[in-house]
PDB file of C-alpha atoms in Angstrom:
ATOM      1  CA  MET A   1      70.071 183.308  95.644  1.00 50.00           C
ATOM      2  CA  LYS A   2      72.808 183.996  98.290  1.00 59.00           C
ATOM      3  CA  LEU A   3      73.379 182.228 101.014  1.00 53.00           C
ATOM      4  CA  PRO A   4      73.004 183.612 104.729  1.00 64.00           C
ATOM      5  CA  PRO A   5      76.444 184.198 106.007  1.00 68.00           C
ATOM      6  CA  LEU A   6      77.171 181.343 108.725  1.00 64.00           C
ATOM      7  CA  SER A   7      78.015 182.593 112.103  1.00 70.00           C
ATOM      8  CA  ASN A   8      80.960 181.416 113.716  1.00 70.00           C
ATOM      9  CA  ARG A   9      79.627 178.646 116.142  1.00 72.00           C
ATOM     10  CA  GLU A  10      78.243 177.061 112.662  1.00 70.00           C
ATOM     11  CA  GLN A  11      81.482 177.519 111.486  1.00 71.00           C
ATOM     12  CA  TRP A  12      83.180 175.176 113.375  1.00 77.00           C
ATOM     13  CA  LEU A  13      79.861 172.578 113.361  1.00 75.00           C
ATOM     14  CA  SER A  14      80.240 172.604 109.765  1.00 76.00           C
ATOM     15  CA  ALA A  15      84.085 171.843 110.339  1.00 76.00           C
ATOM     16  CA  LEU A  16      84.087 169.293 112.850  1.00 78.00           C
ATOM     17  CA  ALA A  17      81.086 167.364 110.559  1.00 78.00           C
ATOM     18  CA  ILE A  18      83.683 167.278 107.742  1.00 79.00           C
ATOM     19  CA  GLY A  19      86.825 166.376 110.161  1.00 78.00           C
ATOM     20  CA  VAL A  20      84.609 163.523 111.665  1.00 76.00           C
ATOM     21  CA  ILE A  21      83.459 162.041 108.129  1.00 79.00           C
ATOM     22  CA  VAL A  22      86.743 162.287 106.496  1.00 77.00           C
ATOM     23  CA  ILE A  23      88.536 160.844 109.640  1.00 78.00           C
ATOM     24  CA  GLY A  24      85.772 158.348 110.444  1.00 75.00           C
ATOM     25  CA  GLY A  25      86.599 157.010 106.515  1.00 75.00           C
ATOM     26  CA  TYR A  26      90.152 157.212 106.864  1.00 74.00           C
ATOM     27  CA  ALA A  27      89.672 154.714 109.763  1.00 72.00           C
ATOM     28  CA  TRP A  28      87.172 152.395 108.218  1.00 74.00           C
ATOM     29  CA  LEU A  29      88.891 151.701 104.503  1.00 73.00           C
ATOM     30  CA  ARG A  30      92.493 151.904 106.104  1.00 75.00           C
ATOM     31  CA  TRP A  31      93.161 151.042 109.996  1.00 74.00           C
ATOM     32  CA  VAL A  32      90.426 148.216 110.593  1.00 74.00           C
ATOM     33  CA  PRO A  33      91.838 146.053 107.963  1.00 78.00           C
ATOM     34  CA  ALA A  34      95.212 146.938 108.586  1.00 78.00           C
ATOM     35  CA  ASN A  35      94.566 146.661 112.512  1.00 78.00           C
ATOM     36  CA  ARG A  36      93.077 142.775 111.484  1.00 81.00           C
ATOM     37  CA  GLU A  37      96.062 141.985 109.726  1.00 83.00           C
ATOM     38  CA  ILE A  38      98.111 142.969 112.280  1.00 84.00           C
ATOM     39  CA  GLY A  39      95.835 140.647 114.330  1.00 83.00           C
ATOM     40  CA  GLN A  40      96.230 137.883 112.247  1.00 86.00           C
ATOM     41  CA  LEU A  41      99.944 137.818 111.882  1.00 87.00           C
ATOM     42  CA  GLN A  42     100.150 137.840 116.018  1.00 86.00           C
ATOM     43  CA  GLN A  43      97.840 134.806 116.129  1.00 86.00           C
ATOM     44  CA  THR A  44     100.505 132.936 113.521  1.00 87.00           C
ATOM     45  CA  ALA A  45     103.378 133.678 115.036  1.00 87.00           C
ATOM     46  CA  GLU A  46     101.763 132.817 118.222  1.00 86.00           C
ATOM     47  CA  ALA A  47     100.981 129.415 117.066  1.00 86.00           C
ATOM     48  CA  THR A  48     104.129 129.076 115.339  1.00 86.00           C
ATOM     49  CA  ASP A  49     106.378 129.728 118.511  1.00 84.00           C
ATOM     50  CA  LYS A  50     104.423 127.589 120.855  1.00 84.00           C
ATOM     51  CA  ARG A  51     105.376 124.684 117.929  1.00 83.00           C
ATOM     52  CA  VAL A  52     109.168 125.630 118.193  1.00 82.00           C
ATOM     53  CA  HIS A  53     108.720 125.507 121.754  1.00 82.00           C
ATOM     54  CA  ASN A  54     106.936 122.001 121.803  1.00 81.00           C
ATOM     55  CA  ALA A  55     109.354 120.495 118.782  1.00 78.00           C
ATOM     56  CA  GLU A  56     111.230 117.408 119.440  1.00 78.00           C
ATOM     57  CA  ILE A  57     114.850 117.013 118.384  1.00 77.00           C
ATOM     58  CA  PRO A  58     114.916 113.695 117.012  1.00 75.00           C
ATOM     59  CA  GLU A  59     118.201 111.851 118.651  1.00 75.00           C
ATOM     60  CA  GLU A  60     121.019 111.287 116.445  1.00 70.00           C
ATOM     61  CA  PRO A  61     121.235 107.652 115.201  1.00 68.00           C
ATOM     62  CA  ASP A  62     123.433 104.980 116.470  1.00 69.00           C
ATOM     63  CA  GLU A  63     124.529 104.219 112.924  1.00 68.00           C
ATOM     64  CA  ASP A  64     127.876 105.830 112.081  1.00 75.00           C
ATOM     65  CA  ILE A  65     126.957 108.103 109.099  1.00 80.00           C
ATOM     66  CA  GLU A  66     130.140 107.065 107.306  1.00 81.00           C
ATOM     67  CA  ARG A  67     129.435 103.182 107.019  1.00 83.00           C
ATOM     68  CA  LEU A  68     125.704 103.845 105.967  1.00 83.00           C
ATOM     69  CA  LYS A  69     126.964 106.000 103.322  1.00 85.00           C
ATOM     70  CA  GLY A  70     129.223 103.226 102.191  1.00 86.00           C
ATOM     71  CA  GLN A  71     126.832 101.067 102.190  1.00 87.00           C
ATOM     72  CA  LEU A  72     124.141 102.776  99.870  1.00 88.00           C
ATOM     73  CA  ALA A  73     127.056 103.293  97.657  1.00 90.00           C
ATOM     74  CA  GLU A  74     127.580  99.707  97.409  1.00 91.00           C
ATOM     75  CA  GLN A  75     124.359  99.190  96.499  1.00 91.00           C
ATOM     76  CA  GLU A  76     124.151 101.633  94.105  1.00 91.00           C
ATOM     77  CA  ARG A  77     127.017 100.159  92.580  1.00 91.00           C
ATOM     78  CA  LEU A  78     124.940  96.563  92.194  1.00 91.00           C
ATOM     79  CA  LEU A  79     122.301  97.934  90.789  1.00 90.00           C
ATOM     80  CA  ALA A  80     123.832  99.870  88.058  1.00 88.00           C
ATOM     81  CA  ALA A  81     126.019  96.089  87.414  1.00 87.00           C
ATOM     82  CA  ILE A  82     122.203  94.260  87.590  1.00 86.00           C
ATOM     83  CA  LYS A  83     120.775  97.048  85.489  1.00 84.00           C
ATOM     84  CA  ASP A  84     124.099  96.766  82.535  1.00 82.00           C
ATOM     85  CA  GLN A  85     123.585  92.910  82.530  1.00 80.00           C
ATOM     86  CA  SER A  86     119.648  93.112  82.389  1.00 76.00           C
ATOM     87  CA  ASP A  87     120.663  95.534  78.838  1.00 73.00           C
ATOM     88  CA  SER A  88     122.477  93.144  77.908  1.00 73.00           C
ATOM     89  CA  VAL A  89     120.379  90.433  77.753  1.00 70.00           C
ATOM     90  CA  GLU A  90     117.511  92.445  76.423  1.00 72.00           C
ATOM     91  CA  LYS A  91     119.880  92.958  73.338  1.00 71.00           C
ATOM     92  CA  HIS A  92     120.380  89.232  72.714  1.00 71.00           C
ATOM     93  CA  LEU A  93     116.577  88.969  72.949  1.00 75.00           C
ATOM     94  CA  ALA A  94     114.255  88.527  69.731  1.00 70.00           C
ATOM     95  CA  PRO A  95     111.484  91.102  69.121  1.00 70.00           C
ATOM     96  CA  ASP A  96     108.198  89.528  68.971  1.00 68.00           C
ATOM     97  CA  ASP A  97     106.629  87.767  66.305  1.00 66.00           C
ATOM     98  CA  SER A  98     110.068  87.555  64.821  1.00 70.00           C
ATOM     99  CA  GLN A  99     109.978  85.711  61.349  1.00 80.00           C
ATOM    100  CA  PHE A 100     113.641  86.375  61.208  1.00 81.00           C
ATOM    101  CA  LEU A 101     114.019  84.138  64.023  1.00 82.00           C
ATOM    102  CA  VAL A 102     111.523  81.554  63.041  1.00 84.00           C
ATOM    103  CA  VAL A 103     112.923  80.758  59.571  1.00 86.00           C
ATOM    104  CA  ASN A 104     117.085  80.740  60.906  1.00 86.00           C
ATOM    105  CA  ILE A 105     115.868  77.827  63.073  1.00 87.00           C
ATOM    106  CA  SER A 106     114.606  75.725  60.915  1.00 87.00           C
ATOM    107  CA  LYS A 107     117.782  76.364  58.652  1.00 90.00           C
ATOM    108  CA  VAL A 108     119.315  75.388  61.596  1.00 90.00           C
ATOM    109  CA  ALA A 109     117.555  72.230  61.691  1.00 89.00           C
ATOM    110  CA  ARG A 110     118.088  71.209  58.024  1.00 89.00           C
ATOM    111  CA  ASP A 111     121.929  71.696  58.492  1.00 90.00           C
ATOM    112  CA  ALA A 112     121.429  69.225  61.554  1.00 89.00           C
ATOM    113  CA  GLN A 113     119.798  66.821  59.149  1.00 90.00           C
ATOM    114  CA  ILE A 114     116.779  67.024  61.036  1.00 89.00           C
ATOM    115  CA  HIS A 115     113.051  66.789  59.148  1.00 90.00           C
ATOM    116  CA  VAL A 116     110.593  69.599  60.424  1.00 89.00           C
ATOM    117  CA  ARG A 117     107.318  68.062  60.809  1.00 89.00           C
ATOM    118  CA  ALA A 118     105.564  70.734  62.526  1.00 87.00           C
ATOM    119  CA  ASN A 119     106.877  74.681  63.495  1.00 86.00           C
ATOM    120  CA  GLU A 120     104.121  76.125  65.166  1.00 86.00           C
ATOM    121  CA  VAL A 121     103.174  78.751  68.106  1.00 86.00           C
ATOM    122  CA  PHE A 122     102.884  76.955  71.399  1.00 84.00           C
ATOM    123  CA  LYS A 123     100.011  78.601  73.800  1.00 79.00           C
ATOM    124  CA  ALA A 124     100.427  77.216  76.875  1.00 70.00           C
ATOM    125  CA  ALA A 125      97.751  76.682  79.652  1.00 64.00           C
ATOM    126  CA  VAL A 126      96.774  79.648  81.675  1.00 55.00           C
ATOM    127  CA  ASN A 127      95.765  79.081  85.007  1.00 49.00           C
ATOM    128  CA  SER A 128      92.004  81.305  85.590  1.00 42.00           C
ATOM    129  CA  ASN A 129      91.580  82.975  88.572  1.00 43.00           C
ATOM    130  CA  ALA A 130      87.934  83.300  87.506  1.00 37.00           C
ATOM    131  CA  ALA A 131      85.754  81.883  90.261  1.00 36.00           C
ATOM    132  CA  PRO A 132      83.081  79.943  88.944  1.00 37.00           C
ATOM    133  CA  VAL A 133      79.189  80.463  87.651  1.00 36.00           C
ATOM    134  CA  PRO A 134      77.124  79.985  90.429  1.00 39.00           C
ATOM    135  CA  ALA A 135      74.541  77.683  89.131  1.00 38.00           C
ATOM    136  CA  ALA A 136      70.793  78.755  88.189  1.00 41.00           C
ATOM    137  CA  PRO A 137      68.639  77.667  91.315  1.00 43.00           C
ATOM    138  CA  ALA A 138      66.277  74.526  91.270  1.00 42.00           C
ATOM    139  CA  THR A 139      62.889  74.478  90.549  1.00 44.00           C
ATOM    140  CA  GLY A 140      59.910  71.964  89.292  1.00 42.00           C
ATOM    141  CA  LYS A 141      59.767  70.414  86.360  1.00 42.00           C
ATOM    142  CA  LYS A 142      57.409  72.234  84.599  1.00 41.00           C
ATOM    143  CA  ASN A 143      59.095  75.624  85.173  1.00 43.00           C
ATOM    144  CA  ARG A 144      62.170  73.577  83.623  1.00 41.00           C
ATOM    145  CA  LYS A 145      60.315  72.306  80.530  1.00 45.00           C
ATOM    146  CA  ASN A 146      58.664  75.824  79.497  1.00 45.00           C
ATOM    147  CA  LYS A 147      61.543  78.324  80.751  1.00 44.00           C
ATOM    148  CA  PRO A 148      64.955  77.596  79.519  1.00 45.00           C
ATOM    149  CA  ALA A 149      67.270  77.865  82.492  1.00 45.00           C
ATOM    150  CA  THR A 150      69.171  81.569  83.162  1.00 45.00           C
ATOM    151  CA  VAL A 151      72.771  81.075  83.478  1.00 44.00           C
ATOM    152  CA  THR A 152      73.793  84.433  86.376  1.00 46.00           C
ATOM    153  CA  PRO A 153      76.707  86.603  84.410  1.00 46.00           C
ATOM    154  CA  ALA A 154      79.867  86.153  86.054  1.00 47.00           C
ATOM    155  CA  ALA A 155      80.774  89.799  87.311  1.00 44.00           C
ATOM    156  CA  PRO A 156      84.354  91.303  85.847  1.00 44.00           C
ATOM    157  CA  THR A 157      86.738  89.932  87.531  1.00 45.00           C
ATOM    158  CA  ALA A 158      90.180  92.550  88.114  1.00 40.00           C
ATOM    159  CA  PRO A 159      93.307  91.789  85.894  1.00 45.00           C
ATOM    160  CA  ALA A 160      95.622  89.465  87.482  1.00 54.00           C
ATOM    161  CA  THR A 161      98.922  91.171  88.554  1.00 68.00           C
ATOM    162  CA  ALA A 162     102.351  89.738  86.831  1.00 67.00           C
ATOM    163  CA  MET A 163     104.487  87.503  88.579  1.00 80.00           C
ATOM    164  CA  ILE A 164     107.121  84.924  88.572  1.00 78.00           C
ATOM    165  CA  PRO A 165     105.952  81.389  89.619  1.00 80.00           C
ATOM    166  CA  PRO A 166     107.852  79.787  91.657  1.00 81.00           C
ATOM    167  CA  LEU A 167     110.608  76.540  90.077  1.00 79.00           C
ATOM    168  CA  SER A 168     108.603  73.883  90.923  1.00 79.00           C
ATOM    169  CA  ALA A 169     105.706  75.007  88.022  1.00 81.00           C
ATOM    170  CA  GLY A 170     108.497  74.611  85.750  1.00 81.00           C
ATOM    171  CA  TRP A 171     109.847  76.643  82.651  1.00 82.00           C
ATOM    172  CA  VAL A 172     107.288  76.537  80.463  1.00 84.00           C
ATOM    173  CA  ALA A 173     104.473  78.529  83.537  1.00 83.00           C
ATOM    174  CA  ARG A 174     107.403  80.764  84.008  1.00 82.00           C
ATOM    175  CA  MET A 175     107.819  81.987  80.732  1.00 80.00           C
ATOM    176  CA  SER A 176     104.008  81.665  79.935  1.00 81.00           C
ATOM    177  CA  PRO A 177     101.575  84.916  79.361  1.00 80.00           C
ATOM    178  CA  GLY A 178     101.467  86.324  82.724  1.00 77.00           C
ATOM    179  CA  SER A 179     104.475  86.408  83.990  1.00 80.00           C
ATOM    180  CA  LEU A 180     107.479  88.482  84.320  1.00 78.00           C
ATOM    181  CA  LEU A 181     109.294  86.271  82.434  1.00 79.00           C
ATOM    182  CA  GLU A 182     107.226  85.818  79.503  1.00 79.00           C
ATOM    183  CA  ARG A 183     108.489  85.448  75.966  1.00 83.00           C
ATOM    184  CA  PRO A 184     107.362  84.093  73.192  1.00 84.00           C
ATOM    185  CA  LEU A 185     107.201  80.582  72.534  1.00 87.00           C
ATOM    186  CA  ARG A 186     107.569  78.145  69.688  1.00 87.00           C
ATOM    187  CA  ARG A 187     106.680  74.213  69.237  1.00 90.00           C
ATOM    188  CA  LEU A 188     108.653  72.410  67.061  1.00 91.00           C
ATOM    189  CA  GLU A 189     108.090  68.950  66.286  1.00 92.00           C
ATOM    190  CA  VAL A 190     111.414  67.216  64.739  1.00 91.00           C
ATOM    191  CA  GLU A 191     112.723  63.715  63.304  1.00 91.00           C
ATOM    192  CA  GLY A 192     116.030  62.856  63.262  1.00 89.00           C
ATOM    193  CA  SER A 193     118.407  60.505  65.029  1.00 89.00           C
ATOM    194  CA  TYR A 194     119.937  60.654  68.425  1.00 90.00           C
ATOM    195  CA  LEU A 195     122.909  62.517  66.718  1.00 91.00           C
ATOM    196  CA  ALA A 196     121.081  64.972  64.575  1.00 91.00           C
ATOM    197  CA  LEU A 197     119.402  66.159  67.629  1.00 91.00           C
ATOM    198  CA  ASN A 198     122.271  66.758  69.836  1.00 91.00           C
ATOM    199  CA  ARG A 199     123.550  68.746  66.900  1.00 92.00           C
ATOM    200  CA  PHE A 200     120.687  70.950  66.146  1.00 91.00           C
ATOM    201  CA  ILE A 201     119.871  72.024  69.642  1.00 90.00           C
ATOM    202  CA  HIS A 202     123.454  72.682  70.180  1.00 91.00           C
ATOM    203  CA  ASP A 203     124.016  74.903  66.956  1.00 90.00           C
ATOM    204  CA  LEU A 204     120.745  77.099  68.340  1.00 88.00           C
ATOM    205  CA  ASP A 205     123.521  78.754  70.851  1.00 86.00           C
ATOM    206  CA  ARG A 206     124.771  80.221  67.332  1.00 86.00           C
ATOM    207  CA  LEU A 207     122.155  82.097  66.347  1.00 85.00           C
ATOM    208  CA  PRO A 208     122.187  85.956  66.723  1.00 81.00           C
ATOM    209  CA  PHE A 209     119.293  85.918  69.247  1.00 83.00           C
ATOM    210  CA  GLN A 210     118.575  83.796  72.279  1.00 82.00           C
ATOM    211  CA  VAL A 211     116.947  80.930  72.236  1.00 86.00           C
ATOM    212  CA  ALA A 212     116.352  78.456  75.403  1.00 85.00           C
ATOM    213  CA  VAL A 213     115.053  75.089  75.172  1.00 88.00           C
ATOM    214  CA  LEU A 214     112.364  74.915  77.968  1.00 88.00           C
ATOM    215  CA  ARG A 215     111.028  71.132  77.301  1.00 89.00           C
ATOM    216  CA  ILE A 216     112.198  68.237  75.389  1.00 90.00           C
ATOM    217  CA  SER A 217     110.534  64.916  75.073  1.00 90.00           C
ATOM    218  CA  VAL A 218     112.091  62.015  72.714  1.00 90.00           C
ATOM    219  CA  GLU A 219     110.606  58.504  71.738  1.00 90.00           C
ATOM    220  CA  ARG A 220     111.416  56.491  69.370  1.00 88.00           C
ATOM    221  CA  MET A 221     109.713  56.190  65.996  1.00 82.00           C
ATOM    222  CA  PRO A 222     107.380  53.059  65.477  1.00 80.00           C
ATOM    223  CA  VAL A 223     109.255  51.793  62.299  1.00 77.00           C
ATOM    224  CA  LEU A 224     112.714  50.444  62.712  1.00 75.00           C
ATOM    225  CA  GLY A 225     115.728  51.872  61.120  1.00 67.00           C
ATOM    226  CA  MET A 226     117.339  49.881  58.391  1.00 72.00           C
ATOM    227  CA  PRO A 227     120.348  47.915  59.199  1.00 74.00           C
ATOM    228  CA  GLY A 228     123.352  49.941  59.962  1.00 68.00           C
ATOM    229  CA  TYR A 229     121.880  53.254  60.292  1.00 76.00           C
ATOM    230  CA  PRO A 230     120.581  55.249  63.403  1.00 81.00           C
ATOM    231  CA  GLN A 231     117.051  54.545  64.992  1.00 82.00           C
ATOM    232  CA  PRO A 232     114.759  57.595  63.738  1.00 86.00           C
ATOM    233  CA  LEU A 233     113.846  59.415  66.881  1.00 90.00           C
ATOM    234  CA  LEU A 234     110.294  61.577  67.296  1.00 91.00           C
ATOM    235  CA  ALA A 235     110.850  64.844  69.705  1.00 92.00           C
ATOM    236  CA  GLU A 236     108.615  67.525  70.753  1.00 91.00           C
ATOM    237  CA  VAL A 237     111.044  71.050  71.624  1.00 91.00           C
ATOM    238  CA  ILE A 238     109.483  73.929  73.668  1.00 90.00           C
ATOM    239  CA  LEU A 239     111.700  76.875  72.750  1.00 89.00           C
ATOM    240  CA  ALA A 240     111.414  80.347  74.182  1.00 85.00           C
ATOM    241  CA  LEU A 241     112.551  83.176  71.957  1.00 83.00           C
TER     242      LEU A 241
END
C-alpha cells in the first residue's frame, strides 16, 4: 500500500514538528540541568564573596613570636625530661603479685636476724562514695509482724575517678586502690632488736626493685630481754612494692 504523496505544506509542517521535538528534548535533557547547576554555582560564589568581604582579620598578637617559640621548646624539653624520669622509675617497680620480691624481702629479714611473724597482702580501707540506702517507711505493728521489711536497692553508682589524695591523708592512703599512685602493699609483722630492725629497713634499698616503707609502728615485747641482750621489739611494717 502506497501512501499518498505529501504536499509541500504538509512536508514543511512535518519538518517543523520534528525540529520542535528534537530541540525541546535537547533543551529538557541538557540545557535545563546545566542552567540549574550554573545557578547554584553563582549562588555559592555570591555567598563566598559575601563571607570574604565580611571576614575579620585577627590582629597580630602583642607577644613576641620568637619568645613564645622559645617557651614552647623549653616546655617540650621539660616534658621529655619528666618522661625519662618516669620511665626510669617504672623500670625499678616490681610487677604486681611479684613472688620473687616477696621471697627476697623474707631473705633480707632473715639476714638481718629478724623473725617474720606475718607477711601478707595489706588491704587498706577504701572510702566508699556510695550514698546510704534509704530506710523503708515505717509501718504499723501488725504490718511489721506480718510482712518482712523491704529494702530499696541502691542505685548503681558510677566508678570514682582515680586521683591523688593529699599528703595529709598519709602515704598508705596515697598508694591504696583508687589512687593514681596505687601500688601493691604488704604487711609485715616482725620481731627483733632495734639494731636488727634498723638493718632490715636499710637493706630493703638493696633489693632489685623499689620497696618503700610507708608506715612502721614499734612496741616493746611484753617479755623482758635477758641480761646482756637487747630488748626484743615487735614492729608492724607496711611496704609498697
